[in-house]
XYZ file of C-alpha atoms in Angstrom:
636
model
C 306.027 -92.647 77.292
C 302.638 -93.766 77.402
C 299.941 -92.102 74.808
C 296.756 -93.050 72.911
C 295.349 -90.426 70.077
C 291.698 -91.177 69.890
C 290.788 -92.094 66.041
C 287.553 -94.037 66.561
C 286.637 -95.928 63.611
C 283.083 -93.813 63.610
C 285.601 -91.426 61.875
C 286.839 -93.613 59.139
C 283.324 -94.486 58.866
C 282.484 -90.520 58.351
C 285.025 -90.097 55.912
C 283.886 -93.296 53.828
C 280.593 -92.069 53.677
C 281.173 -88.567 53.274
C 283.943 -88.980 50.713
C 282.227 -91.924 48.485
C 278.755 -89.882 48.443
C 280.340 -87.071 46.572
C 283.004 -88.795 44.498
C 281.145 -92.508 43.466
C 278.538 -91.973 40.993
C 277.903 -96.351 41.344
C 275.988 -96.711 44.315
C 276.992 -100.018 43.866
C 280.686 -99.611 44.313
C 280.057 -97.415 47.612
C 277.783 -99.578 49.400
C 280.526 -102.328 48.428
C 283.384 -100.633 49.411
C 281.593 -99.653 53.067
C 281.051 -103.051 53.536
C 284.414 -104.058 52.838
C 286.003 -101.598 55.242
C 283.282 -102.349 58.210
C 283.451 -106.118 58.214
C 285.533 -108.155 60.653
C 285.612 -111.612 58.434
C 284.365 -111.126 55.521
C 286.175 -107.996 54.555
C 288.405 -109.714 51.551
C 285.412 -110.760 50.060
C 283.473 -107.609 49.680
C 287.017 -105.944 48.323
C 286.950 -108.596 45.104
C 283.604 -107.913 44.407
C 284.282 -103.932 44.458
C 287.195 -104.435 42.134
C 285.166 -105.808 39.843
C 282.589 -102.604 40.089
C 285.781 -100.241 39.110
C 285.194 -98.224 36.028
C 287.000 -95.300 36.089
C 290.249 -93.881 37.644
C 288.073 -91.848 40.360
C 286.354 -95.495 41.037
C 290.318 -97.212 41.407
C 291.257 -94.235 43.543
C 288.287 -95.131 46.133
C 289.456 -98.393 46.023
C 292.592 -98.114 46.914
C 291.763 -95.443 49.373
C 289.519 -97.507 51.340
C 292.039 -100.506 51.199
C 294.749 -97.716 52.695
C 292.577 -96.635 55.387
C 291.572 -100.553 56.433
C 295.147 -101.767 56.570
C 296.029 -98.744 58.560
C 293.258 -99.217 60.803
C 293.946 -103.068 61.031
C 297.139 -102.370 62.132
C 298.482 -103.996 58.196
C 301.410 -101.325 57.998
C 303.118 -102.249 54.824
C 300.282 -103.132 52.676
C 298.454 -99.582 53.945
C 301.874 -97.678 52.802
C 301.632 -100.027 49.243
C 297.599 -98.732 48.651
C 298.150 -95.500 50.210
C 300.572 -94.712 47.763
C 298.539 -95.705 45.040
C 295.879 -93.812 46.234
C 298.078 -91.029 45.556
C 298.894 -91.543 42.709
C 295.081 -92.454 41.396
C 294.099 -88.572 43.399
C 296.377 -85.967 43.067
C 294.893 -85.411 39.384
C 290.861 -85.363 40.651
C 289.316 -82.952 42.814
C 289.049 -85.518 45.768
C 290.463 -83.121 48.532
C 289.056 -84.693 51.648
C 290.439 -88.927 50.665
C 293.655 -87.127 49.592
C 293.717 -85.184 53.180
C 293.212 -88.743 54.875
C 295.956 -90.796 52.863
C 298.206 -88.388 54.029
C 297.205 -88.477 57.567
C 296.971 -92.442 57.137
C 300.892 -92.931 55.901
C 301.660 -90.399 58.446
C 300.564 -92.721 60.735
C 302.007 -96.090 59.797
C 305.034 -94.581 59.459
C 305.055 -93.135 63.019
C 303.605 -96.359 64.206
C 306.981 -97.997 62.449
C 309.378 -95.189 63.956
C 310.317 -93.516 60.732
C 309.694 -90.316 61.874
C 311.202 -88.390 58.862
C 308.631 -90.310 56.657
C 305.862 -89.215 59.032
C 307.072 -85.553 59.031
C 307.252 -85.709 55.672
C 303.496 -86.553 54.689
C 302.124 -84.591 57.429
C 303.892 -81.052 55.777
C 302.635 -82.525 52.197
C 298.545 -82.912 53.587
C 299.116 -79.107 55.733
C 300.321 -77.339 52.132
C 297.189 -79.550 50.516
C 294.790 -78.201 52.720
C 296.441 -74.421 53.086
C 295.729 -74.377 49.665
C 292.655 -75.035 49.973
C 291.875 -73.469 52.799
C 291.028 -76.586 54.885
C 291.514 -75.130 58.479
C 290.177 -77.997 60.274
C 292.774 -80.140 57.828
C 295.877 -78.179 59.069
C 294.953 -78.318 62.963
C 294.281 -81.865 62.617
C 298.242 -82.306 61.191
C 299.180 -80.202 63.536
C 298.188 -82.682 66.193
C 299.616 -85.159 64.377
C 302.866 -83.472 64.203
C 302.368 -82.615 68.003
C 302.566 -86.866 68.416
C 305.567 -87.498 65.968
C 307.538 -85.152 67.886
C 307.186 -86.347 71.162
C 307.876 -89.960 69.713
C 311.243 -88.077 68.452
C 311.896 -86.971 71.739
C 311.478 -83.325 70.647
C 308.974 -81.797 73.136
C 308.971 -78.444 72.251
C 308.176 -78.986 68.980
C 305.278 -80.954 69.704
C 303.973 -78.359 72.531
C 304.496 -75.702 69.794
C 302.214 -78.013 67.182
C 299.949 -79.592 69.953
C 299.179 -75.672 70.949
C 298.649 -74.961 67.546
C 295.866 -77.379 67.266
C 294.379 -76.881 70.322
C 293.802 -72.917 69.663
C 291.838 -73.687 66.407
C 289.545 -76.132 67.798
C 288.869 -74.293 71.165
C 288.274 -70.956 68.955
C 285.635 -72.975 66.719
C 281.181 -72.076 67.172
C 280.848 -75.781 67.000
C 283.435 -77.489 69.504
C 284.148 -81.036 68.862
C 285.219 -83.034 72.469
C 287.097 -85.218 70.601
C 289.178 -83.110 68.050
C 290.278 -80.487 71.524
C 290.808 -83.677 73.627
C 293.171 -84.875 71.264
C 294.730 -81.713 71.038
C 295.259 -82.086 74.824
C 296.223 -85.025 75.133
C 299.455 -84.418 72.505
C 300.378 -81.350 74.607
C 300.734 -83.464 78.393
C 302.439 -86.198 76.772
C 305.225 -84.229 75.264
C 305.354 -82.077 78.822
C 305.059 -85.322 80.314
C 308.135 -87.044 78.776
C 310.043 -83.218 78.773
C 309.828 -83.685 82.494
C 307.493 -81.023 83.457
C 304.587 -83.301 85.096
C 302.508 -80.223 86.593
C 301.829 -78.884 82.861
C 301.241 -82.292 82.160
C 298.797 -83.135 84.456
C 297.136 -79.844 83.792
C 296.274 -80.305 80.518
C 295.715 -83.823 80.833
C 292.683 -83.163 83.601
C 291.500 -80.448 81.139
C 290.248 -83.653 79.120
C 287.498 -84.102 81.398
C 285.542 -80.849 80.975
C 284.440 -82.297 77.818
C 283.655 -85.539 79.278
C 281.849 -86.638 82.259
C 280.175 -89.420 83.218
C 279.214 -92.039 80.800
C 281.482 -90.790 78.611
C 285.080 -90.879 80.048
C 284.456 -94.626 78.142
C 286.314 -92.174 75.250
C 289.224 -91.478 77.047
C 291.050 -94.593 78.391
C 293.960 -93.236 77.445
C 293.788 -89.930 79.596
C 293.115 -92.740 82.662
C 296.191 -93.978 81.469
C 298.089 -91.328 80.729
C 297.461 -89.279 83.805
C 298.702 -92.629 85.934
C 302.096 -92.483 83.722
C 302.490 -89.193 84.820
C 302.297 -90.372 88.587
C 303.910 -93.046 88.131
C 307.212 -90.751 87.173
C 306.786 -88.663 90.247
C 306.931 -92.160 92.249
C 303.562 -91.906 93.459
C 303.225 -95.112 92.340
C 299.452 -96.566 94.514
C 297.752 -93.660 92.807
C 299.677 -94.090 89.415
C 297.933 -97.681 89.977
C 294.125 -96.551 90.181
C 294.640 -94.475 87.449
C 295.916 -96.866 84.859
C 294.093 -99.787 86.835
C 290.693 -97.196 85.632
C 292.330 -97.065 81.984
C 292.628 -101.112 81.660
C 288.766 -101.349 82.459
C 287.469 -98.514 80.577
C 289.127 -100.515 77.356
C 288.311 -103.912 78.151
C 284.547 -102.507 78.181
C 284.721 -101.132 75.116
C 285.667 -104.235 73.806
C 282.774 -105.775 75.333
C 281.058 -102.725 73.514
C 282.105 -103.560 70.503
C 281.328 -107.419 70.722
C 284.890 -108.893 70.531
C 286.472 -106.790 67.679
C 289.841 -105.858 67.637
C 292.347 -103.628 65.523
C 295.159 -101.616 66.300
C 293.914 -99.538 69.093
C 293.202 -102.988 70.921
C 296.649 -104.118 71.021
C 297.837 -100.325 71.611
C 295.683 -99.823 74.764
C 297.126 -102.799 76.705
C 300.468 -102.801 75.420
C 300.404 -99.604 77.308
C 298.425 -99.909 80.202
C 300.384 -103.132 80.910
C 303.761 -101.584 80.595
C 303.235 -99.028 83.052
C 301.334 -101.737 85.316
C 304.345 -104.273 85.312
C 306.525 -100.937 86.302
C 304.734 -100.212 89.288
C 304.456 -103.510 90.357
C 308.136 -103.733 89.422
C 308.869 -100.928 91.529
C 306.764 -101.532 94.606
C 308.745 -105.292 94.619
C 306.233 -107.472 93.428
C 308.367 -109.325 90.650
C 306.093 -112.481 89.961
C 303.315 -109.861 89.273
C 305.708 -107.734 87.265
C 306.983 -110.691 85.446
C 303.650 -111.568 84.199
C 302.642 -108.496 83.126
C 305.807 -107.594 81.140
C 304.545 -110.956 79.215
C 301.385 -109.686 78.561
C 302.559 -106.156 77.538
C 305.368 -107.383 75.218
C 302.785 -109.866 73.540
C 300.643 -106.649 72.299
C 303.299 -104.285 71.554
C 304.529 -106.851 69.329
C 301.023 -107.412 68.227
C 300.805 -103.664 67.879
C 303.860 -103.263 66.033
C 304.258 -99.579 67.204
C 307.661 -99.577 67.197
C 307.791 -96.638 69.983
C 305.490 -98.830 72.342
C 308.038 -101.456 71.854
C 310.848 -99.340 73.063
C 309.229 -98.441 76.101
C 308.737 -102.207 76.772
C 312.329 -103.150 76.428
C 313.597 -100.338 78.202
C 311.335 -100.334 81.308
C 312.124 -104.204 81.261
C 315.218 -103.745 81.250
C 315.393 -101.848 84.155
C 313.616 -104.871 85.842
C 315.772 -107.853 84.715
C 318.648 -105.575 85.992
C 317.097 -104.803 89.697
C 316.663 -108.838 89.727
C 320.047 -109.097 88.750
C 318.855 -111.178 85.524
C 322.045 -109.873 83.485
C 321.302 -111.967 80.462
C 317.609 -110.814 79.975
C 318.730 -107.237 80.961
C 321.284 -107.072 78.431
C 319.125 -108.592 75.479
C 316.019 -106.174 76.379
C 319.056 -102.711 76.470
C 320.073 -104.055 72.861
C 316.181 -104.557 71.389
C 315.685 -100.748 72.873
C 319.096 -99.336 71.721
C 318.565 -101.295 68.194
C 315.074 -99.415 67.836
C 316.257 -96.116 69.441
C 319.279 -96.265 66.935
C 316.757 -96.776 64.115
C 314.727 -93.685 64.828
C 317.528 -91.384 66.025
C 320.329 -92.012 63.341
C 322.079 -88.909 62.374
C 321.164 -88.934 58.594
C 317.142 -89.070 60.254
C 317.802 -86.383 62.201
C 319.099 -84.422 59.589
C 316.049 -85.128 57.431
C 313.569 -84.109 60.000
C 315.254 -80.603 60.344
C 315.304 -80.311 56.390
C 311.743 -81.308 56.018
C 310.673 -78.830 58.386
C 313.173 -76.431 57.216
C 312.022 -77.002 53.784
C 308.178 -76.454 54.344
C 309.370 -73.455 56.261
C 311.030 -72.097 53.306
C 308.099 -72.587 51.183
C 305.575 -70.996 53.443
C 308.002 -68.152 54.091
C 308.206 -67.744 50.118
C 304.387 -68.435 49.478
C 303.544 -65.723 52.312
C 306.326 -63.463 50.573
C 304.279 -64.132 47.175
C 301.125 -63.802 48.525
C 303.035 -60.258 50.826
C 303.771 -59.186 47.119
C 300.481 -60.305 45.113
C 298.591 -58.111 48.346
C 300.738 -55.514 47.594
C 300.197 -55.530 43.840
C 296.423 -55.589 44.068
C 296.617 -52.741 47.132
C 298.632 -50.609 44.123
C 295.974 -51.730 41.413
C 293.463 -50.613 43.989
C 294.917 -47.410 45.219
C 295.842 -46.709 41.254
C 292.387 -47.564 40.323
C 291.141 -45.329 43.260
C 293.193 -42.370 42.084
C 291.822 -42.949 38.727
C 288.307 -42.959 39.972
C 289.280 -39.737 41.974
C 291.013 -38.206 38.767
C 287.854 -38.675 37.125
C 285.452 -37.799 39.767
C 287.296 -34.677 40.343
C 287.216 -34.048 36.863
C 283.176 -34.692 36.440
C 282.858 -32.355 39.432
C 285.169 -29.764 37.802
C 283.352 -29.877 34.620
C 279.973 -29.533 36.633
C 280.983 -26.518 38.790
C 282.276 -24.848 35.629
C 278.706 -25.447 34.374
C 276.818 -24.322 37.193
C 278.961 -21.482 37.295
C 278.652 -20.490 34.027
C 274.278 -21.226 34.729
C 274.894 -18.982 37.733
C 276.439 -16.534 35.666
C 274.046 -16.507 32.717
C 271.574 -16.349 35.416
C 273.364 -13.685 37.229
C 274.046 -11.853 34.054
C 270.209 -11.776 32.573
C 269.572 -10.714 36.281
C 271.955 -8.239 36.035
C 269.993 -7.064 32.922
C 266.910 -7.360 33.694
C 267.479 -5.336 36.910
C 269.372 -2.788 34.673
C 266.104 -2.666 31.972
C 263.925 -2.127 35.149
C 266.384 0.774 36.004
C 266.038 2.269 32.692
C 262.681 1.642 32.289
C 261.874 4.183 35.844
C 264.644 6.449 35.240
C 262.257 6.887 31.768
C 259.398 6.841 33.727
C 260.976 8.854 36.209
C 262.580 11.631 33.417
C 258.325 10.992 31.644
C 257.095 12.161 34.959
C 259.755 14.880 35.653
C 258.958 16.243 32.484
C 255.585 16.068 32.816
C 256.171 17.570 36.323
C 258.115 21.068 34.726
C 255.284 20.978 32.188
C 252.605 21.251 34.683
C 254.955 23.471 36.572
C 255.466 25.679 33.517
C 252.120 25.905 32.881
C 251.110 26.292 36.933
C 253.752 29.570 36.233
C 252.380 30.592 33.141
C 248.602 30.965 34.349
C 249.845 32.425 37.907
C 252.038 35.450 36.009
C 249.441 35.872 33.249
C 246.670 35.615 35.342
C 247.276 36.123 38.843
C 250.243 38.361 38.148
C 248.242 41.026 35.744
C 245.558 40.805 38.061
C 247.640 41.940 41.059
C 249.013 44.492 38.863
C 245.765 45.597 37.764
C 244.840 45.977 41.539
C 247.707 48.149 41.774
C 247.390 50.217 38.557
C 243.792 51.003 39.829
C 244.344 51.617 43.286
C 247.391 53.723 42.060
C 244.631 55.706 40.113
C 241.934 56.407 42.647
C 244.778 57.607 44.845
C 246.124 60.063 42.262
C 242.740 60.710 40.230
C 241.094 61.244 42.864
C 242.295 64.051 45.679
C 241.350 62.121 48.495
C 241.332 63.945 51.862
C 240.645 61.053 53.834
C 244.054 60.055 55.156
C 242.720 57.071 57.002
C 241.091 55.581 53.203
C 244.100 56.828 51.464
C 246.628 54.846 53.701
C 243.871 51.999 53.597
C 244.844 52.302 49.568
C 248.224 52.222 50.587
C 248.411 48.977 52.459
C 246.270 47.605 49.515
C 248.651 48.652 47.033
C 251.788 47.342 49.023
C 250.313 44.352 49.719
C 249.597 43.598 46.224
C 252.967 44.573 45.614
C 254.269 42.039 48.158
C 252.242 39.392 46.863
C 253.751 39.855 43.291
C 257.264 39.475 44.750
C 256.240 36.244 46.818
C 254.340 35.074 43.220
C 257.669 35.672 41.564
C 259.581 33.627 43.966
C 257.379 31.025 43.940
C 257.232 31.243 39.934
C 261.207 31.206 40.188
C 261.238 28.241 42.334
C 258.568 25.972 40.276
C 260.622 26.450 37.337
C 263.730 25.252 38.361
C 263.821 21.105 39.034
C 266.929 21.762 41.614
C 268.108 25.129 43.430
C 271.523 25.596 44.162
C 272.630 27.345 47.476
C 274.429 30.131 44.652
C 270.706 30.080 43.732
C 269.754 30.871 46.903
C 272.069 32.984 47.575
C 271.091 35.155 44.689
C 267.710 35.231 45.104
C 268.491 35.988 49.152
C 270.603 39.254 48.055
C 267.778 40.752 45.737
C 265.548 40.148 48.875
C 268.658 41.931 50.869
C 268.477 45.154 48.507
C 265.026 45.743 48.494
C 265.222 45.783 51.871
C 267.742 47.848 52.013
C 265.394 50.295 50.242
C 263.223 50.257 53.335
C 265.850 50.470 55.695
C 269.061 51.687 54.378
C 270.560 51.822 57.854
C 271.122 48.120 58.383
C 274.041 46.277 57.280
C 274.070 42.965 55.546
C 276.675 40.064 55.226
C 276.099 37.221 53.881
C 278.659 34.457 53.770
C 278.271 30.797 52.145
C 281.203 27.873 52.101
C 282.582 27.774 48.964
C 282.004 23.995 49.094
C 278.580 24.509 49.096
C 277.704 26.783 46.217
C 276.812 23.940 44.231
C 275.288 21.816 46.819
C 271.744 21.369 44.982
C 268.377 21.026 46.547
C 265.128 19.973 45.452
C 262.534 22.995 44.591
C 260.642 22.238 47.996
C 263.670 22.342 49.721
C 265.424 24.825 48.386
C 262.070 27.053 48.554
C 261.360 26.284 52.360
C 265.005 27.329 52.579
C 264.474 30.257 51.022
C 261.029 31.227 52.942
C 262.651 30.405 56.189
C 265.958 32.963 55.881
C 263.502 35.714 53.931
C 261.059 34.716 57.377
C 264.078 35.039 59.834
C 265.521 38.669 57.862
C 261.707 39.618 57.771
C 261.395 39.986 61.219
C 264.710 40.820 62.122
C 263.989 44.208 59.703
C 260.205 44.479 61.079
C 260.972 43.938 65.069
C 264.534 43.830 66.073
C 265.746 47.402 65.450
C 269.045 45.703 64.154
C 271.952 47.309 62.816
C 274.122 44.118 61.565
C 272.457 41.410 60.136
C 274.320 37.997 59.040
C 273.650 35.100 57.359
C 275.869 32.413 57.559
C 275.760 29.093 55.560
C 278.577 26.498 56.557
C 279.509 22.362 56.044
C 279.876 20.686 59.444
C 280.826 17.322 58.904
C 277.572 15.632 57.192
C 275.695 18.449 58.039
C 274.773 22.030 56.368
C 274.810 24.832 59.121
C 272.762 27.998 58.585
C 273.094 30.473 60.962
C 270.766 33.830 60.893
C 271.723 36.327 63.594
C 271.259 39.722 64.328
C 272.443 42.650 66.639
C 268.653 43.682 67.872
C 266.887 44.388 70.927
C 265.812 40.112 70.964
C 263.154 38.882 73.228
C 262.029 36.745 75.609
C 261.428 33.018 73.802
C 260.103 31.555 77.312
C 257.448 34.655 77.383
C 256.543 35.369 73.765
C 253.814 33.447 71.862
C 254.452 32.197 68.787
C 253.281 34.014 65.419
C 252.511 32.441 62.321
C 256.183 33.476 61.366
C 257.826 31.495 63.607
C 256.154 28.811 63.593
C 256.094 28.490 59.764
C 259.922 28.578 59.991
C 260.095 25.375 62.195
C 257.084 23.657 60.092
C 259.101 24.398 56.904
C 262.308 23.229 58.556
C 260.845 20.139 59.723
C 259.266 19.364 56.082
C 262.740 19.114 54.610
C 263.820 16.976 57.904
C 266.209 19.551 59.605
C 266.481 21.265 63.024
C 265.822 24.409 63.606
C 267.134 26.386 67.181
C 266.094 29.830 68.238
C 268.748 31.702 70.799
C 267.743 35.740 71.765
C 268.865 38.013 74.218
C 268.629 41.530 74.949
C 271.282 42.044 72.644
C 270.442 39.957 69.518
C 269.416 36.969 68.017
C 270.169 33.881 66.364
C 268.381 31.165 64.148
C 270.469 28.010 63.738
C 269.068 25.543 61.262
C 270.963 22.205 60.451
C 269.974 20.208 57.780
């Protein structure tokens, strides 16, 4: 299978110059050690001079690091496994992440490049649990790639779909894309399809290449020119497989005009391929002196190369030729260079390591995920513990300040409670003070009306009484004038007594009234000893107690209501009746008398001092008559 993976020496030139910037403190040593790595002829020279500016470890560690990465790029294989090694050794104790990152990936290489797979496997799982640990994404998509390629020189193409993929994702998902980094990415995933015989995914991805570069630039990816014609070249399209990788051999060979004559591994890599697959085409459309020469050309740089999978493509594919031209002696020796390489990548005990490696850094990740499962689950207990905590307490700070505005609110509520009940006090004294003072005035209201008014009315009396008897008075019109005086004054004592009687009592009961209704009753009776009275009150309302204005206009209203039943009605039967309805007091007056009209007859100062009087104390008051009686209802 033909491949290229793009590592352009403006990246070893980045990492150089990013790496010795932060870990050289001698300027000198750095600018030393750049020029040793950049130069074409003079490049042993500037590496003497730099060991001679080594000081420390993290100096020696530089130095071989920079020694590692030119031998690797120069194609010097087992002097770049020799420094890379020491490299290691001079880095794992400092903090140099990104130069131990790239020894990996550089001994990953070689090793590939010398088909021990296992080795290359191995280095590429050491730099991905390097740079998980440290969180060095871009790190672990870059050996991903690198995986992807290892794989597909192992002839296992899922696996390196599975790790080309895995690249490709993280640099496609990146703000920042970088062509190169995704191109790479793409280019692992169509060779592996490629050589797993599945050319449509192949060329798919492969053509995905340029969306990232056009014009001018496809100078970057010879190798997609090339590897695209492989691809054709497989399906037997073999003219167009020739453009293609025709396309690929000039793109390189101006680059190398680009670069003014310099070559390093990547020179020998690029036409070791591109003449492999040219000397097949022209191998299978029958030109053999054309194929001939360029399976020359292509076995003298993939020995120059010394990739040892490049190598076994030669010998296989010119194999196949020697045999078609029935050269049995050539064809034999090229099948045993191929199955002597194959056998030295694909021996069982390799095979076996590759699936324990993997297996291995499996088990680890599995166990450092299971770790890092159980630390997450630790701290999420600490958390939710230290929550519950912070709840308890919360919950307790909020209990203790309820119970304290409570017990505010209730002090509050409580001097409230108090105060309100002082203000109570305070006017029922007032109100008792002014009752008091109320009967006092009332007493002595009563006190000047029976010692005054009283004896005066009486003295009216007395002397009227006199002139009628000391005098004999023939005049019967003056002596019943003298008559109406003296009953008159006589009335007006009884009304002074009731209204003395009712401004000495604070409340009047309706036994009270009742009372006070019967004396009325008998001196009426004196008058008019024909008429018979009942009157009847509910037993539940004998103690029913009423103000003295009520009970009073009460009072007035009955005497009002018997008053003219006596004076007009000519009744035999008159009842008062004094019942609880509900809410309601009932008092029902009603006679047996001759009635009258209520339409037709004009109100008197009696009547209509009952419904005033009534309406004072806010009750109703309803007059029925007929012919053959009457009745007062009042409901109060």
């Amino acid at each position: 299978m033909v491949y290229y993976i793009r590592m352009k020496k403006q990246y070893y030139f980045l990492f150089i110059g990013l790496f010795l910037s932060v870990m050289t403190p001698a300027q000198d040593l750095k600018t030393t050690l750049g020029k040793a790595f950049t130069s074409q002829d003079s490049s042993d020279y500037y590496f003497k001079v730099a060991k001679r500016l080594v000081k420390t470890q993290a100096d020696e560690g530089q130095y071989y690091f920079c020694k590692n990465a030119r031998c690797t790029d120069y194609n010097q294989l087992d002097s770049a496994v020799v420094y890379g090694n020491r490299a290691l050794k001079l880095l794992q104790p400092g903090n140099d992440i990104p130069s131990l990152l790239t020894v990996h990936n550089n001994l990953s290489k070689v090793y590939r490049k010398q088909g021990q797979y296992d080795k290359a496997v191995d280095y590429c799982l050491k730099g991905i649990r390097i740079a998980e640990r440290e969180k060095r994404e871009n790190w672990i998509a870059f050996f991903n790639a690198m995986l992807s390629l290892t794989y597909h020189d192992f002839e296992s193409y899922p696996k390196g779909v599975y790790y080309g993929k895995k690249a490709l994702k993280f640099w496609v998902s990146q703000k920042e894309k970088s062509p190169d980094m995704i191109c790479n990415a793409l280019n692992a995933i169509a060779i592996n399809f490629d050589d797993w015989n599945k050319p449509d995914s192949a060329l798919y991805y492969h053509k995905q290449v340029f969306k990232y570069y056009k014009g001018k630039d496809t100078l970057y990816v010879g190798d997609t020119y090339n590897n695209i014609g492989n691809t054709l070249l497989k399906q037997k399209k073999f003219k167009e497989a020739k453009r293609w990788i025709t396309s690929a051999l000039k793109i390189n060979d101006k680059n190398f005009e680009l670069n003014q004559g310099a070559t390093d591994v990547n020179y020998y890599y690029e036409r070791a391929t591109n003449y492999t697959n040219l000397a097949t085409i022209a191998s299978e459309l029958g030109n053999v002196n054309e194929a001939e020469k360029l399976f020359d050309k292509a076995y003298w740089f993939a020995q120059k190369s010394a990739n040892a999978e490049k190598l076994r493509d030669l010998y296989w594919q010119r194999a196949l030729f020697h045999k078609n031209q029935k050269q049995w002696n050539k064809a034999v020796q090229d099948q045993e260079n191929y199955i002597k390489l194959r056998d030295s990548v694909f021996e069982v005990q390799r095979a076996q390591t590759f699936s324990e490696l993997e297996a291995k850094y499996q088990n680890e990740k599995k166990e450092k995920q299971l770790l890092q499962s159980k630390a997450e689950i630790r701290e999420r207990e600490i958390e939710i513990k230290n929550k519950n905590m912070q709840f308890l307490i919360l919950g307790l700070i909020s209990f203790a300040l309820l119970c304290i505005v409570y017990l505010v609110y209730r002090q509050q509520k409580l001097k409230i409670k108090q105060q309100e009940q002082e203000f109570e006090l305070k006017s029922a004294i007032a109100k008792i003070e002014t009752q008091n003072k109320l009967q006092e005035q009332r007493l002595a209201i009563s006190r000047d009306l029976h010692d005054n008014i009283g004896s005066q009315l009486t003295f009216i009396i007395s002397s009227v009484d006199n002139i009628k008897y000391a005098f004999d008075i023939q005049n019967d019109k003056l002596g019943a004038k003298l008559g109406n005086i003296s009953s008159f004054a006589k009335d007006t004592i009884v009304e002074l007594r009731d209204t003395i009687w009712a401004m000495n009592k604070s409340q009047i009961s309706f036994e009270d009234l009742q009372t006070r209704i019967h004396n009325f009753v008998d001196k009426a009776k004196e008058v008019k000893n024909e008429i018979q009275f009942n009157f009847f009150v509910d037993s539940d309302l004998k103690d029913r107690n009423f103000s003295s204005i009520e009970g009073m206009n009460i009072y007035r209203t009955i005497q009002e209501a018997i008053h003219n039943s006596i004076k007009y009605a000519e009744a035999k039967n008159i009842d008062i009746k004094v019942k609880k309805i509900g809410d309601h007091i009932a008092i029902e007056i009603s006679d047996n008398g001759k009635g009258f009209d209520v339409t037709k007859i004009e109100y008197g100062n009696g009547l209509l001092n009952m419904q005033k009087r009534i309406a004072e104390i806010h009750g109703q008051i309803h007059i029925q008559s007929t012919f053959s009686g009457t009745q007062i209802n009042i409901t109060l």
